[in-house]
Amino acid sequence: MKADMDGRATPRDLRVLVIGGGIGGLCLAQGLRRAGVDVRVYERDAAVHRRNQGYRLHISPEGEQALRECLPPEAAALLTATANSRYGYGMAVYDERLAEQWSPRFTDPRADDPDKVDAVDRVTLRYVLLAGLDGIVSFGKQFTGYELTADGEVTARFADGTSATGSVLVAADGVNSTVRAQCRPADRPRDLGIRTIFGRIPMADAVRDGLPGTLQDRFTWIMGTDGHKLGLMPMVFRVPPEEAVARLWPGLVIEESEDYFMSVFSMHRSLLGMPDEELFAMDGARLWELVRERTARWDPHLRRILAAASTDATFAVAVRATRPIEPWEPGPVIPLGDAVHAMPPSGGVGANTAVRDAAVLCRALVAVERGAVSLEAAAASYQGEMLKYATEALNTSLEVARWSLGRNDLDDLDDLDG
Ligand SMILES: Cc1cc2nc3c(=O)[nH]c(=O)nc-3n(C[C@H](O)[C@H](O)[C@H](O)COP(=O)(O)OP(=O)(O)OC[C@H]3O[C@@H](n4cnc5c(N)ncnc54)[C@H](O)[C@@H]3O)c2cc1C
């Protein structure tokens, strides 16, 4: 850390190494690049799109604000153009025979703003977050460990035998963070006992196959009487991603996508009747067989649309949460996103919290580069702010998980409530 004899910070040229080119890491890279800070991102995946990411993300007002703060105007325009266009800020709850139980409305400070971004396709978002980062993001770089150097820098090592040295190392490597495993091995997220099968149902097929109109434009939950639950969330692109790119950023590579429903089929592991190894070894076709078996007595409309699912975009997840969320030692290794605060996807807040981290950390690192504050003080103040909103987001997502799955269905929480 660079400070003068009185301990005051002085301007310095930072080099920020970001481990993980997911939602939070790329958002941070955009913000730092925009502010002129030297940043490099190292991503394990060989390429931008890998299987099991083709789902929809709810974007909160705070998440949208953070994305807009970090993205340059051209990328923000792409974000707006490719957002979801059909989302009443409400939810409908049905039983398995499709009898409506409850349909709460939520307030959204963005009201009917035609440009609001309240849901996006995750793969499209990743392309938007990568726009303009050529030469900054390296794919196929699996981080394996780091060392602190004698002069206060950090060296990151990769599985291909290469290494990189910088002044800051940001752990943006997600829920199974390798950085966290090295420096805070006890902070592993806890298993909440929920097993979820995520899938994607092409919208045209679902509608053609008779999905009732009431289920087509909002977030819907189907609560099975035997403890199985199904969520259906529409993703209707405002403009197809390839058209948006042709208009707003000709030449940029983006993947084509069609409108779809994200489906979320959840149950407690005690209902599964099989060990995790068996569940996680199943391919998409077998996972859908399992869903169909478990919904055999549900309303025929629902069964028909489940039959329209794309099996190759299906995957199972064990829902986990980091609780309590704890700050890391303030210094050159700084965490962001799921690496420090994993939360159940039920709340739709994990990615929003990761991009908020990116915006707050970006401001903190820019202040270090300008000499307004030391790196240790910036890391501490970022984490102080993050702990407040991330704990709130975690509690919200746990509440939603309790509500949607039944309080007694969550493992490992009661002992944490006090
Ligand atoms: C099905 C599903 C639905 C969800 N829905 C929502 C939603 O609606 N709204 C919401 O806010 N959140 C949602 N979430 C949560 C959200 O996806 C995560 O909270 C968010 O992606 C966290 O961002 P991140 O940058 O911390 O991690 P990630 O986006 O997971 O990125 C981590 C990156 O690090 C890379 N990486 C991992 N290990 C290494 C390594 N050793 N070396 C190099 N790179 C590495 C990974 O490949 C990955 O690209 C959902 C999650 C799931 C699974």
CSV table of C-alpha atoms and ligand atoms in Angstrom, one decimal:
chain,number,residue,atom,x,y,z
A,1,MET,CA,0.0,0.0,0.0
A,2,LYS,CA,1.3,3.4,-0.9
A,3,ALA,CA,1.1,6.0,1.9
A,4,ASP,CA,3.3,8.9,2.9
A,5,MET,CA,5.2,9.2,6.2
A,6,ASP,CA,2.0,10.5,8.0
A,7,GLY,CA,0.0,7.5,6.8
A,8,ARG,CA,-1.9,9.7,4.3
A,9,ALA,CA,-2.7,8.1,0.9
A,10,THR,CA,-1.0,9.3,-2.2
A,11,PRO,CA,-2.1,9.0,-5.8
A,12,ARG,CA,-1.0,5.7,-7.3
A,13,ASP,CA,-1.5,3.6,-10.4
A,14,LEU,CA,-3.5,0.6,-9.5
A,15,ARG,CA,-3.6,-2.6,-11.4
A,16,VAL,CA,-6.7,-4.5,-10.5
A,17,LEU,CA,-6.9,-8.3,-11.1
A,18,VAL,CA,-10.4,-9.6,-11.2
A,19,ILE,CA,-10.8,-13.4,-10.7
A,20,GLY,CA,-14.1,-14.4,-12.4
A,21,GLY,CA,-15.8,-12.8,-15.4
A,22,GLY,CA,-19.4,-13.4,-14.2
A,23,ILE,CA,-21.9,-10.7,-13.5
A,24,GLY,CA,-20.1,-8.9,-10.7
A,25,GLY,CA,-16.6,-9.1,-12.0
A,26,LEU,CA,-17.5,-7.8,-15.5
A,27,CYS,CA,-19.6,-5.0,-14.1
A,28,LEU,CA,-16.6,-3.9,-12.0
A,29,ALA,CA,-14.3,-4.1,-15.0
A,30,GLN,CA,-16.7,-1.9,-17.0
A,31,GLY,CA,-16.7,0.7,-14.2
A,32,LEU,CA,-13.0,0.7,-13.6
A,33,ARG,CA,-12.2,0.9,-17.3
A,34,ARG,CA,-14.7,3.8,-17.6
A,35,ALA,CA,-12.8,5.6,-14.8
A,36,GLY,CA,-9.4,4.9,-16.5
A,37,VAL,CA,-8.2,2.4,-13.9
A,38,ASP,CA,-6.0,-0.5,-15.2
A,39,VAL,CA,-8.1,-3.7,-14.9
A,40,ARG,CA,-7.7,-7.3,-16.1
A,41,VAL,CA,-10.3,-10.1,-15.7
A,42,TYR,CA,-9.4,-13.8,-15.6
A,43,GLU,CA,-12.3,-16.2,-16.4
A,44,ARG,CA,-12.2,-20.0,-16.1
A,45,ASP,CA,-14.7,-20.7,-18.8
A,46,ALA,CA,-13.3,-21.2,-22.3
A,47,ALA,CA,-15.8,-18.9,-23.9
A,48,VAL,CA,-18.5,-16.5,-23.0
A,49,HIS,CA,-21.5,-18.9,-23.3
A,50,ARG,CA,-21.4,-22.2,-21.5
A,51,ARG,CA,-24.3,-24.4,-20.8
A,52,ASN,CA,-26.6,-23.7,-17.8
A,53,GLN,CA,-26.6,-20.0,-17.9
A,54,GLY,CA,-29.5,-19.5,-20.2
A,55,TYR,CA,-31.9,-18.2,-17.6
A,56,ARG,CA,-33.6,-15.0,-16.7
A,57,LEU,CA,-32.5,-12.6,-14.0
A,58,HIS,CA,-34.8,-10.2,-12.2
A,59,ILE,CA,-33.2,-6.8,-11.9
A,60,SER,CA,-34.1,-4.6,-9.0
A,61,PRO,CA,-34.1,-0.7,-9.1
A,62,GLU,CA,-30.8,-0.8,-7.1
A,63,GLY,CA,-29.3,-3.4,-9.5
A,64,GLU,CA,-30.3,-1.3,-12.5
A,65,GLN,CA,-28.8,1.8,-11.0
A,66,ALA,CA,-25.5,0.0,-10.3
A,67,LEU,CA,-25.4,-1.4,-13.9
A,68,ARG,CA,-26.0,2.1,-15.3
A,69,GLU,CA,-23.3,3.6,-13.1
A,70,CYS,CA,-20.7,1.2,-14.3
A,71,LEU,CA,-21.6,0.7,-18.0
A,72,PRO,CA,-20.6,3.2,-20.7
A,73,PRO,CA,-23.6,4.8,-22.4
A,74,GLU,CA,-23.5,2.6,-25.5
A,75,ALA,CA,-23.5,-0.6,-23.4
A,76,ALA,CA,-26.3,0.8,-21.2
A,77,ALA,CA,-28.4,1.4,-24.3
A,78,LEU,CA,-27.9,-2.2,-25.3
A,79,LEU,CA,-28.9,-3.3,-21.8
A,80,THR,CA,-32.2,-1.3,-22.1
A,81,ALA,CA,-32.9,-2.6,-25.6
A,82,THR,CA,-32.5,-6.2,-24.7
A,83,ALA,CA,-34.4,-6.2,-21.4
A,84,ASN,CA,-37.6,-8.0,-20.7
A,85,SER,CA,-40.7,-6.1,-22.0
A,86,ARG,CA,-43.5,-8.1,-20.3
A,87,TYR,CA,-43.4,-8.0,-16.6
A,88,GLY,CA,-46.3,-6.6,-14.5
A,89,TYR,CA,-44.7,-5.9,-11.1
A,90,GLY,CA,-46.7,-8.7,-9.5
A,91,MET,CA,-47.0,-12.3,-8.9
A,92,ALA,CA,-49.7,-14.9,-9.1
A,93,VAL,CA,-49.9,-18.0,-7.0
A,94,TYR,CA,-51.9,-21.1,-8.1
A,95,ASP,CA,-52.5,-24.6,-6.8
A,96,GLU,CA,-51.6,-27.6,-9.0
A,97,ARG,CA,-55.1,-27.6,-10.5
A,98,LEU,CA,-54.5,-24.0,-11.6
A,99,ALA,CA,-57.0,-22.4,-9.2
A,100,GLU,CA,-55.7,-18.9,-8.3
A,101,GLN,CA,-54.7,-18.6,-4.6
A,102,TRP,CA,-53.2,-15.2,-4.3
A,103,SER,CA,-52.0,-12.4,-6.6
A,104,PRO,CA,-50.0,-9.7,-4.8
A,105,ARG,CA,-48.9,-6.5,-6.5
A,106,PHE,CA,-45.5,-5.0,-5.6
A,107,THR,CA,-44.5,-1.4,-5.9
A,108,ASP,CA,-41.7,-0.4,-8.1
A,109,PRO,CA,-40.2,3.1,-7.9
A,110,ARG,CA,-39.6,2.8,-11.7
A,111,ALA,CA,-43.4,2.5,-12.2
A,112,ASP,CA,-44.1,2.3,-15.9
A,113,ASP,CA,-40.9,3.8,-17.1
A,114,PRO,CA,-40.7,2.4,-20.6
A,115,ASP,CA,-36.9,2.1,-20.3
A,116,LYS,CA,-36.8,0.3,-17.0
A,117,VAL,CA,-34.7,-2.9,-16.9
A,118,ASP,CA,-36.6,-5.2,-14.5
A,119,ALA,CA,-35.4,-8.5,-16.0
A,120,VAL,CA,-32.8,-9.7,-18.5
A,121,ASP,CA,-31.5,-12.9,-20.0
A,122,ARG,CA,-28.3,-13.9,-18.2
A,123,VAL,CA,-26.4,-14.8,-21.4
A,124,THR,CA,-27.4,-11.6,-23.1
A,125,LEU,CA,-26.4,-9.6,-20.0
A,126,ARG,CA,-23.0,-11.3,-20.0
A,127,TYR,CA,-22.4,-10.2,-23.7
A,128,VAL,CA,-23.5,-6.7,-22.8
A,129,LEU,CA,-21.1,-6.6,-19.8
A,130,LEU,CA,-18.3,-7.8,-22.1
A,131,ALA,CA,-18.9,-5.1,-24.7
A,132,GLY,CA,-15.8,-3.0,-25.2
A,133,LEU,CA,-13.7,-5.1,-22.8
A,134,ASP,CA,-11.5,-6.6,-25.6
A,135,GLY,CA,-8.0,-7.2,-24.4
A,136,ILE,CA,-9.2,-6.8,-20.7
A,137,VAL,CA,-10.9,-10.2,-20.3
A,138,SER,CA,-9.0,-13.5,-20.7
A,139,PHE,CA,-11.0,-16.7,-21.0
A,140,GLY,CA,-9.7,-20.2,-20.2
A,141,LYS,CA,-7.8,-18.8,-17.2
A,142,GLN,CA,-8.6,-21.0,-14.2
A,143,PHE,CA,-7.3,-19.3,-11.0
A,144,THR,CA,-5.6,-21.7,-8.6
A,145,GLY,CA,-4.2,-19.5,-5.8
A,146,TYR,CA,-2.4,-16.3,-4.9
A,147,GLU,CA,0.6,-15.0,-3.0
A,148,LEU,CA,1.2,-11.6,-1.3
A,149,THR,CA,4.5,-10.2,-2.5
A,150,ALA,CA,7.0,-8.5,-0.2
A,151,ASP,CA,6.2,-5.0,-1.7
A,152,GLY,CA,2.4,-5.4,-0.9
A,153,GLU,CA,1.3,-6.6,-4.4
A,154,VAL,CA,-0.6,-9.8,-5.2
A,155,THR,CA,0.3,-12.5,-7.6
A,156,ALA,CA,-2.4,-14.7,-9.0
A,157,ARG,CA,-1.6,-18.2,-10.4
A,158,PHE,CA,-3.5,-20.0,-13.1
A,159,ALA,CA,-3.9,-23.7,-14.0
A,160,ASP,CA,-2.1,-23.2,-17.3
A,161,GLY,CA,1.1,-22.3,-15.4
A,162,THR,CA,0.9,-18.5,-16.0
A,163,SER,CA,0.6,-15.8,-13.3
A,164,ALA,CA,-0.3,-12.1,-13.1
A,165,THR,CA,0.7,-9.5,-10.5
A,166,GLY,CA,-1.3,-6.5,-9.5
A,167,SER,CA,-2.0,-4.2,-6.6
A,168,VAL,CA,-5.5,-5.5,-5.9
A,169,LEU,CA,-7.0,-9.0,-6.4
A,170,VAL,CA,-10.8,-9.1,-6.5
A,171,ALA,CA,-12.5,-12.4,-5.7
A,172,ALA,CA,-15.4,-12.4,-8.1
A,173,ASP,CA,-15.3,-16.1,-8.7
A,174,GLY,CA,-18.8,-17.0,-7.5
A,175,VAL,CA,-20.3,-19.3,-4.9
A,176,ASN,CA,-17.5,-21.9,-5.0
A,177,SER,CA,-14.8,-19.2,-4.9
A,178,THR,CA,-11.2,-20.6,-5.0
A,179,VAL,CA,-10.0,-17.3,-3.6
A,180,ARG,CA,-12.3,-17.6,-0.5
A,181,ALA,CA,-11.2,-21.3,-0.1
A,182,GLN,CA,-7.6,-20.0,0.3
A,183,CYS,CA,-8.1,-17.1,2.6
A,184,ARG,CA,-11.4,-17.9,4.5
A,185,PRO,CA,-12.0,-21.6,4.2
A,186,ALA,CA,-14.5,-21.6,7.1
A,187,ASP,CA,-16.9,-19.2,5.2
A,188,ARG,CA,-18.4,-21.9,2.9
A,189,PRO,CA,-22.1,-21.3,2.1
A,190,ARG,CA,-24.5,-23.6,3.9
A,191,ASP,CA,-26.8,-26.1,2.2
A,192,LEU,CA,-30.4,-25.1,2.8
A,193,GLY,CA,-31.7,-28.6,1.8
A,194,ILE,CA,-33.6,-27.3,-1.3
A,195,ARG,CA,-33.0,-28.9,-4.6
A,196,THR,CA,-34.1,-27.0,-7.7
A,197,ILE,CA,-34.3,-27.9,-11.4
A,198,PHE,CA,-33.9,-24.9,-13.6
A,199,GLY,CA,-35.2,-25.1,-17.2
A,200,ARG,CA,-36.1,-23.0,-20.2
A,201,ILE,CA,-39.4,-23.4,-22.1
A,202,PRO,CA,-39.5,-21.6,-25.5
A,203,MET,CA,-42.4,-19.2,-25.2
A,204,ALA,CA,-44.0,-19.8,-28.6
A,205,ASP,CA,-44.2,-23.6,-27.8
A,206,ALA,CA,-45.6,-23.0,-24.4
A,207,VAL,CA,-48.3,-20.6,-25.6
A,208,ARG,CA,-49.1,-22.8,-28.6
A,209,ASP,CA,-49.5,-25.7,-26.2
A,210,GLY,CA,-52.2,-23.9,-24.3
A,211,LEU,CA,-50.6,-21.9,-21.4
A,212,PRO,CA,-53.5,-19.9,-19.9
A,213,GLY,CA,-53.2,-16.1,-20.6
A,214,THR,CA,-53.0,-15.3,-16.9
A,215,LEU,CA,-49.7,-17.2,-16.7
A,216,GLN,CA,-48.1,-15.5,-19.6
A,217,ASP,CA,-47.1,-12.1,-18.4
A,218,ARG,CA,-46.0,-12.4,-14.8
A,219,PHE,CA,-44.1,-14.3,-12.3
A,220,THR,CA,-46.2,-17.4,-11.4
A,221,TRP,CA,-45.9,-19.9,-8.6
A,222,ILE,CA,-47.7,-23.3,-8.7
A,223,MET,CA,-47.8,-24.7,-5.2
A,224,GLY,CA,-48.2,-28.5,-5.4
A,225,THR,CA,-50.0,-30.1,-2.4
A,226,ASP,CA,-47.2,-32.6,-1.9
A,227,GLY,CA,-44.4,-30.1,-1.4
A,228,HIS,CA,-43.2,-29.7,-5.0
A,229,LYS,CA,-43.3,-26.1,-6.3
A,230,LEU,CA,-43.0,-24.7,-9.8
A,231,GLY,CA,-42.1,-21.1,-10.7
A,232,LEU,CA,-42.6,-19.7,-14.3
A,233,MET,CA,-41.1,-16.4,-15.3
A,234,PRO,CA,-41.5,-14.9,-18.7
A,235,MET,CA,-38.5,-13.4,-20.6
A,236,VAL,CA,-39.8,-11.4,-23.6
A,237,PHE,CA,-37.0,-9.4,-25.3
A,238,ARG,CA,-37.9,-5.8,-26.0
A,239,VAL,CA,-35.9,-6.2,-29.2
A,240,PRO,CA,-34.2,-9.6,-30.1
A,241,PRO,CA,-30.5,-9.3,-29.0
A,242,GLU,CA,-29.1,-9.6,-32.6
A,243,GLU,CA,-31.4,-6.8,-33.8
A,244,ALA,CA,-30.4,-4.5,-30.9
A,245,VAL,CA,-26.8,-5.1,-31.6
A,246,ALA,CA,-27.2,-4.4,-35.4
A,247,ARG,CA,-28.8,-1.1,-34.5
A,248,LEU,CA,-26.7,0.0,-31.5
A,249,TRP,CA,-23.3,-1.6,-31.8
A,250,PRO,CA,-22.7,-3.0,-35.3
A,251,GLY,CA,-20.0,-5.7,-35.3
A,252,LEU,CA,-20.4,-6.6,-31.6
A,253,VAL,CA,-20.8,-10.4,-31.2
A,254,ILE,CA,-24.0,-11.5,-29.3
A,255,GLU,CA,-25.9,-14.7,-29.2
A,256,GLU,CA,-29.4,-15.0,-30.8
A,257,SER,CA,-32.1,-15.8,-28.3
A,258,GLU,CA,-35.9,-16.3,-28.5
A,259,ASP,CA,-38.5,-15.5,-25.9
A,260,TYR,CA,-38.9,-18.1,-23.2
A,261,PHE,CA,-40.2,-19.0,-19.7
A,262,MET,CA,-37.6,-19.8,-17.1
A,263,SER,CA,-39.0,-22.7,-15.0
A,264,VAL,CA,-37.9,-23.4,-11.5
A,265,PHE,CA,-39.0,-26.7,-10.0
A,266,SER,CA,-38.1,-27.0,-6.3
A,267,MET,CA,-38.5,-29.5,-3.5
A,268,HIS,CA,-36.8,-30.4,-0.3
A,269,ARG,CA,-34.1,-33.1,-0.6
A,270,SER,CA,-36.1,-35.3,1.7
A,271,LEU,CA,-38.8,-35.4,-1.0
A,272,LEU,CA,-36.4,-36.4,-3.8
A,273,GLY,CA,-35.9,-39.9,-2.6
A,274,MET,CA,-32.4,-40.1,-4.1
A,275,PRO,CA,-28.9,-39.0,-3.1
A,276,ASP,CA,-27.5,-35.8,-4.5
A,277,GLU,CA,-24.9,-37.7,-6.6
A,278,GLU,CA,-27.7,-39.3,-8.6
A,279,LEU,CA,-29.6,-36.0,-9.1
A,280,PHE,CA,-26.5,-34.1,-10.2
A,281,ALA,CA,-25.5,-36.9,-12.6
A,282,MET,CA,-28.8,-36.6,-14.5
A,283,ASP,CA,-28.8,-35.0,-17.9
A,284,GLY,CA,-31.6,-32.5,-19.0
A,285,ALA,CA,-33.8,-35.2,-20.5
A,286,ARG,CA,-33.7,-37.3,-17.3
A,287,LEU,CA,-34.3,-34.2,-15.1
A,288,TRP,CA,-37.4,-33.4,-17.1
A,289,GLU,CA,-38.6,-37.0,-16.7
A,290,LEU,CA,-38.3,-36.5,-13.0
A,291,VAL,CA,-40.3,-33.2,-13.2
A,292,ARG,CA,-43.0,-34.9,-15.3
A,293,GLU,CA,-43.2,-37.8,-12.9
A,294,ARG,CA,-43.7,-35.5,-9.9
A,295,THR,CA,-46.3,-33.4,-11.7
A,296,ALA,CA,-48.3,-36.3,-13.3
A,297,ARG,CA,-51.5,-35.2,-11.5
A,298,TRP,CA,-51.2,-31.5,-12.1
A,299,ASP,CA,-53.4,-29.5,-14.5
A,300,PRO,CA,-53.0,-30.8,-18.1
A,301,HIS,CA,-52.2,-27.3,-19.4
A,302,LEU,CA,-49.2,-27.2,-17.0
A,303,ARG,CA,-48.1,-30.7,-18.0
A,304,ARG,CA,-48.3,-29.8,-21.7
A,305,ILE,CA,-46.1,-26.7,-21.3
A,306,LEU,CA,-43.6,-28.6,-19.2
A,307,ALA,CA,-43.3,-31.1,-22.1
A,308,ALA,CA,-42.2,-28.2,-24.3
A,309,ALA,CA,-39.0,-27.5,-22.3
A,310,SER,CA,-35.6,-27.5,-24.0
A,311,THR,CA,-33.8,-30.3,-22.3
A,312,ASP,CA,-30.3,-29.0,-23.1
A,313,ALA,CA,-30.9,-25.8,-21.0
A,314,THR,CA,-31.8,-27.8,-17.9
A,315,PHE,CA,-29.8,-28.2,-14.7
A,316,ALA,CA,-30.1,-28.9,-11.0
A,317,VAL,CA,-28.9,-26.7,-8.2
A,318,ALA,CA,-28.5,-27.2,-4.4
A,319,VAL,CA,-29.6,-23.9,-2.8
A,320,ARG,CA,-27.0,-22.5,-0.5
A,321,ALA,CA,-26.5,-19.4,1.6
A,322,THR,CA,-23.6,-17.6,3.4
A,323,ARG,CA,-24.8,-16.7,6.8
A,324,PRO,CA,-23.6,-14.6,8.6
A,325,ILE,CA,-21.9,-12.6,5.9
A,326,GLU,CA,-18.6,-11.5,7.2
A,327,PRO,CA,-16.0,-8.9,6.0
A,328,TRP,CA,-12.6,-10.1,4.9
A,329,GLU,CA,-9.4,-8.6,6.3
A,330,PRO,CA,-9.1,-5.2,4.6
A,331,GLY,CA,-6.2,-5.3,2.2
A,332,PRO,CA,-5.4,-6.1,-1.4
A,333,VAL,CA,-7.6,-9.2,-1.6
A,334,ILE,CA,-11.2,-8.0,-1.8
A,335,PRO,CA,-14.4,-10.1,-2.3
A,336,LEU,CA,-17.5,-9.3,-4.3
A,337,GLY,CA,-20.8,-11.1,-5.2
A,338,ASP,CA,-21.5,-14.7,-4.4
A,339,ALA,CA,-17.9,-15.3,-3.3
A,340,VAL,CA,-18.7,-13.4,-0.1
A,341,HIS,CA,-22.6,-13.6,0.0
A,342,ALA,CA,-24.2,-16.5,-1.6
A,343,MET,CA,-28.0,-16.4,-1.4
A,344,PRO,CA,-31.0,-18.5,-2.6
A,345,PRO,CA,-32.1,-17.6,-6.1
A,346,SER,CA,-35.7,-17.4,-4.8
A,347,GLY,CA,-35.3,-13.8,-3.8
A,348,GLY,CA,-33.9,-12.7,-7.2
A,349,VAL,CA,-31.3,-10.5,-5.5
A,350,GLY,CA,-27.9,-12.3,-5.8
A,351,ALA,CA,-26.9,-10.7,-9.1
A,352,ASN,CA,-28.3,-7.4,-8.1
A,353,THR,CA,-26.2,-7.4,-5.0
A,354,ALA,CA,-23.1,-8.4,-7.0
A,355,VAL,CA,-23.5,-5.4,-9.3
A,356,ARG,CA,-24.1,-3.1,-6.3
A,357,ASP,CA,-20.8,-4.4,-4.9
A,358,ALA,CA,-19.2,-3.7,-8.3
A,359,ALA,CA,-20.4,-0.1,-8.3
A,360,VAL,CA,-19.5,0.6,-4.6
A,361,LEU,CA,-16.1,-1.1,-5.0
A,362,CYS,CA,-15.4,0.7,-8.2
A,363,ARG,CA,-15.9,4.1,-6.4
A,364,ALA,CA,-13.7,3.0,-3.6
A,365,LEU,CA,-10.8,1.9,-5.9
A,366,VAL,CA,-11.1,5.1,-8.0
A,367,ALA,CA,-10.6,7.0,-4.7
A,368,VAL,CA,-7.5,4.9,-3.9
A,369,GLU,CA,-6.0,5.7,-7.4
A,370,ARG,CA,-6.7,9.4,-6.9
A,371,GLY,CA,-4.9,9.3,-3.5
A,372,ALA,CA,-8.0,10.2,-1.5
A,373,VAL,CA,-7.9,7.1,0.7
A,374,SER,CA,-5.6,4.2,1.4
A,375,LEU,CA,-6.4,0.8,-0.1
A,376,GLU,CA,-7.0,-0.7,3.4
A,377,ALA,CA,-9.5,2.1,4.3
A,378,ALA,CA,-11.2,1.8,0.9
A,379,ALA,CA,-11.5,-2.0,1.3
A,380,ALA,CA,-12.9,-1.6,4.8
A,381,SER,CA,-15.5,1.1,3.9
A,382,TYR,CA,-16.7,-0.8,0.8
A,383,GLN,CA,-17.2,-3.9,3.0
A,384,GLY,CA,-18.9,-1.9,5.7
A,385,GLU,CA,-21.5,-0.6,3.1
A,386,MET,CA,-21.8,-4.0,1.4
A,387,LEU,CA,-22.5,-5.9,4.6
A,388,LYS,CA,-25.6,-3.7,5.3
A,389,TYR,CA,-27.3,-4.1,1.9
A,390,ALA,CA,-26.1,-7.7,1.3
A,391,THR,CA,-27.4,-8.9,4.7
A,392,GLU,CA,-30.7,-7.2,3.9
A,393,ALA,CA,-30.8,-8.9,0.5
A,394,LEU,CA,-29.9,-12.3,2.1
A,395,ASN,CA,-32.7,-12.0,4.6
A,396,THR,CA,-35.2,-11.1,1.9
A,397,SER,CA,-34.1,-14.1,-0.2
A,398,LEU,CA,-34.4,-16.4,2.9
A,399,GLU,CA,-37.9,-15.1,3.6
A,400,VAL,CA,-39.0,-15.8,0.1
A,401,ALA,CA,-37.4,-19.2,0.2
A,402,ARG,CA,-39.3,-19.9,3.5
A,403,TRP,CA,-42.5,-18.7,2.1
A,404,SER,CA,-42.2,-20.5,-1.3
A,405,LEU,CA,-41.0,-23.7,0.1
A,406,GLY,CA,-42.4,-23.9,3.6
A,407,ARG,CA,-40.5,-22.7,6.6
A,408,ASN,CA,-39.9,-26.2,7.9
A,409,ASP,CA,-38.3,-27.2,4.6
A,410,LEU,CA,-35.2,-25.1,5.1
A,411,ASP,CA,-32.3,-26.8,6.8
A,412,ASP,CA,-29.6,-25.0,8.7
A,413,LEU,CA,-31.5,-21.8,9.4
A,414,ASP,CA,-33.1,-22.2,12.8
A,415,ASP,CA,-29.8,-22.3,14.5
A,416,LEU,CA,-28.8,-19.1,12.7
A,417,ASP,CA,-31.9,-17.1,13.5
A,418,GLY,CA,-30.8,-15.8,16.9
B,1,LIG,C1,-31.0,-20.3,-11.8
B,1,LIG,C2,-30.6,-19.0,-11.1
B,1,LIG,C3,-31.5,-17.9,-11.1
B,1,LIG,C4,-31.1,-16.7,-10.5
B,1,LIG,N1,-31.9,-15.7,-10.6
B,1,LIG,C5,-31.5,-14.5,-10.1
B,1,LIG,C6,-32.3,-13.3,-10.3
B,1,LIG,O1,-33.4,-13.3,-10.9
B,1,LIG,N2,-31.8,-12.1,-9.8
B,1,LIG,C7,-30.7,-12.0,-9.2
B,1,LIG,O2,-30.3,-10.9,-8.7
B,1,LIG,N3,-29.9,-13.1,-9.0
B,1,LIG,C8,-30.3,-14.3,-9.4
B,1,LIG,N4,-29.5,-15.4,-9.3
B,1,LIG,C9,-28.2,-15.3,-8.6
B,1,LIG,C10,-27.1,-14.8,-9.5
B,1,LIG,O3,-27.0,-15.5,-10.7
B,1,LIG,C11,-25.8,-14.7,-8.7
B,1,LIG,O4,-26.0,-14.1,-7.5
B,1,LIG,C12,-24.8,-13.9,-9.5
B,1,LIG,O5,-24.5,-14.5,-10.8
B,1,LIG,C13,-23.5,-13.7,-8.7
B,1,LIG,O6,-22.6,-13.0,-9.5
B,1,LIG,P1,-21.0,-13.2,-9.3
B,1,LIG,O7,-20.3,-12.3,-10.2
B,1,LIG,O8,-20.7,-13.1,-7.8
B,1,LIG,O9,-20.8,-14.7,-9.7
B,1,LIG,P2,-21.0,-15.4,-11.1
B,1,LIG,O10,-21.9,-14.7,-11.9
B,1,LIG,O11,-21.4,-16.9,-10.7
B,1,LIG,O12,-19.6,-15.4,-11.7
B,1,LIG,C14,-18.5,-16.1,-11.2
B,1,LIG,C15,-17.5,-16.3,-12.3
B,1,LIG,O13,-16.3,-16.8,-11.8
B,1,LIG,C16,-15.8,-17.8,-12.7
B,1,LIG,N5,-14.9,-18.6,-11.9
B,1,LIG,C17,-15.2,-19.5,-10.9
B,1,LIG,N6,-14.1,-20.1,-10.4
B,1,LIG,C18,-13.1,-19.6,-11.1
B,1,LIG,C19,-11.7,-19.8,-11.1
B,1,LIG,N7,-11.1,-20.7,-10.2
B,1,LIG,N8,-10.9,-19.1,-11.9
B,1,LIG,C20,-11.4,-18.2,-12.8
B,1,LIG,N9,-12.8,-17.9,-12.9
B,1,LIG,C21,-13.6,-18.6,-12.1
B,1,LIG,C22,-17.1,-18.5,-13.1
B,1,LIG,O14,-16.9,-19.3,-14.3
B,1,LIG,C23,-18.0,-17.4,-13.3
B,1,LIG,O15,-18.0,-16.9,-14.6
B,1,LIG,C24,-29.8,-16.7,-9.8
B,1,LIG,C25,-29.0,-17.8,-9.8
B,1,LIG,C26,-29.4,-19.0,-10.4
B,1,LIG,C27,-28.5,-20.2,-10.3
